[in-house]
XYZ file of C-alpha atoms in Angstrom:
162
model
C 19.671 24.325 28.315
C 16.424 24.444 26.567
C 15.747 24.253 23.007
C 13.635 26.795 21.208
C 10.681 25.596 19.006
C 12.585 26.480 15.855
C 15.609 24.556 16.956
C 13.489 21.418 17.711
C 11.794 21.650 14.549
C 15.316 21.703 12.778
C 16.083 18.558 14.546
C 13.065 16.654 13.403
C 12.526 15.346 9.883
C 10.308 17.476 7.436
C 6.914 15.978 6.327
C 8.333 15.282 2.842
C 11.368 13.396 4.191
C 8.904 11.402 6.526
C 6.863 10.620 3.453
C 9.783 9.585 1.477
C 11.020 7.329 4.391
C 7.474 5.664 4.616
C 7.406 4.954 0.924
C 10.842 3.469 1.077
C 9.873 1.386 3.999
C 6.680 0.366 2.226
C 8.639 -0.852 -0.808
C 10.781 -2.970 1.138
C 7.933 -4.444 3.153
C 6.098 -5.307 -0.270
C 9.070 -6.916 -1.589
C 9.645 -8.960 1.523
C 6.050 -9.939 1.867
C 5.149 -10.815 -1.750
C 8.331 -10.666 -3.985
C 6.549 -8.711 -6.536
C 9.234 -7.821 -8.971
C 9.399 -11.463 -9.850
C 5.729 -12.191 -10.326
C 3.552 -11.629 -13.495
C 0.527 -9.496 -13.649
C -2.538 -11.422 -12.184
C -4.601 -11.896 -9.216
C -2.977 -13.653 -5.951
C -4.345 -14.545 -2.704
C -2.281 -14.796 0.602
C -3.762 -17.304 3.118
C -2.188 -17.728 6.576
C -5.246 -19.535 8.199
C -6.652 -16.610 10.073
C -9.635 -16.247 8.059
C -8.597 -12.893 6.626
C -7.278 -13.655 3.193
C -5.117 -10.891 1.488
C -6.055 -10.259 -2.065
C -3.425 -8.687 -4.493
C -3.942 -7.833 -7.997
C -0.807 -6.933 -9.799
C -2.282 -4.983 -12.501
C 0.651 -3.578 -14.612
C 4.240 -4.165 -14.917
C 6.414 -1.448 -16.739
C 10.189 -1.150 -17.020
C 10.478 0.798 -13.741
C 6.831 0.617 -12.139
C 4.519 -1.889 -10.878
C 0.732 -1.045 -10.144
C -1.083 -3.165 -7.661
C -4.151 -3.268 -5.530
C -4.284 -4.727 -1.998
C -7.450 -5.694 -0.040
C -8.968 -8.273 2.333
C -12.048 -8.086 -0.017
C -14.465 -7.361 2.764
C -17.426 -5.376 1.533
C -18.532 -1.992 3.160
C -22.196 -2.585 3.773
C -22.761 1.322 2.929
C -20.992 1.399 -0.321
C -20.786 -2.370 -1.431
C -17.230 -1.587 -2.288
C -14.287 -3.687 -1.018
C -12.570 -2.296 2.350
C -9.765 -1.867 3.151
C -8.235 -1.239 -0.151
C -4.931 0.181 -1.107
C -4.006 1.234 -4.693
C -0.072 1.267 -5.030
C 2.434 2.367 -7.327
C 5.872 0.920 -6.906
C 8.769 2.557 -8.300
C 11.629 -0.139 -8.854
C 14.292 2.152 -9.690
C 13.805 4.456 -6.801
C 12.761 1.775 -4.518
C 9.557 3.600 -3.284
C 5.923 2.501 -2.911
C 3.451 5.217 -3.077
C 0.039 4.614 -1.805
C -2.132 6.239 -4.639
C -5.253 6.073 -2.599
C -6.687 3.993 0.491
C -10.227 4.779 0.244
C -12.508 1.985 -1.437
C -13.542 3.545 -4.709
C -12.368 6.971 -4.140
C -9.618 8.712 -5.766
C -7.399 11.600 -4.233
C -9.603 14.279 -5.828
C -12.690 12.581 -4.542
C -11.101 13.293 -0.920
C -9.279 16.710 -1.658
C -10.595 19.426 -3.866
C -8.610 20.107 -7.195
C -7.375 23.275 -5.777
C -6.126 21.898 -2.448
C -3.051 23.736 -1.314
C 0.161 21.604 -1.196
C 0.322 21.352 2.595
C -2.949 19.583 2.631
C -2.098 17.272 -0.159
C 1.187 16.475 1.588
C -0.784 15.441 4.772
C -3.113 13.539 2.936
C -0.380 11.619 1.257
C 1.297 11.044 4.754
C -1.829 9.433 6.235
C -2.140 7.143 3.187
C 1.531 6.271 3.630
C 1.358 5.822 7.239
C -1.770 3.584 6.811
C 0.043 1.389 4.280
C 3.003 1.079 6.322
C 1.091 0.037 9.261
C -1.072 -2.506 7.366
C 1.978 -3.985 5.895
C 3.683 -4.288 9.286
C 0.512 -6.051 10.464
C 0.621 -8.580 7.463
C 4.160 -9.265 8.042
C 3.462 -10.008 11.583
C 0.760 -12.358 10.936
C 2.952 -14.439 8.625
C 1.990 -13.364 5.211
C 5.262 -14.159 2.934
C 6.131 -15.050 -0.725
C 5.407 -18.607 -0.082
C 1.838 -17.809 1.163
C 0.838 -15.995 -2.149
C -0.721 -18.061 -4.730
C -2.349 -17.181 -8.119
C -6.070 -17.379 -8.129
C -8.788 -17.244 -10.943
C -10.160 -13.984 -11.618
C -13.788 -15.087 -10.566
C -13.035 -17.299 -7.598
C -10.859 -17.549 -4.529
C -9.426 -20.885 -5.822
C -5.753 -21.459 -6.336
C -4.931 -22.044 -10.049
C -3.464 -25.542 -10.926
C 0.227 -25.432 -10.808
């Protein structure tokens, strides 16, 4: 027995379901990697000895959201901006982490037209969520964890005194 294309698509998760799944997965990975819900806003660095220090700036903490930026702080020779870079909003009540954008210095509307159709916006959000999920998986595999994340001064990559 063979399934039709419509029957196959009915068995597969829709794009919105995939997006929500990736956002939930990213929330749990961020929590496991960096224990962000118990950290104060500030700048942190995770060093696992591989020469690729992860820089995390926990910008804002609200009752149900955290706003943060994650980067290696490499500089793009063309733009001079940090790359890769992800701006993330964590919804602590819904347990979701949304990648607001993953382009150095560029917001969603720099990538998409203001009148972009919803399917295009959803595809863009899926690409960002997928990138964030894979990056967090990579960081996890390389040993980044809450104990490797230390607060640093705003101007230097030196740990702050305890």
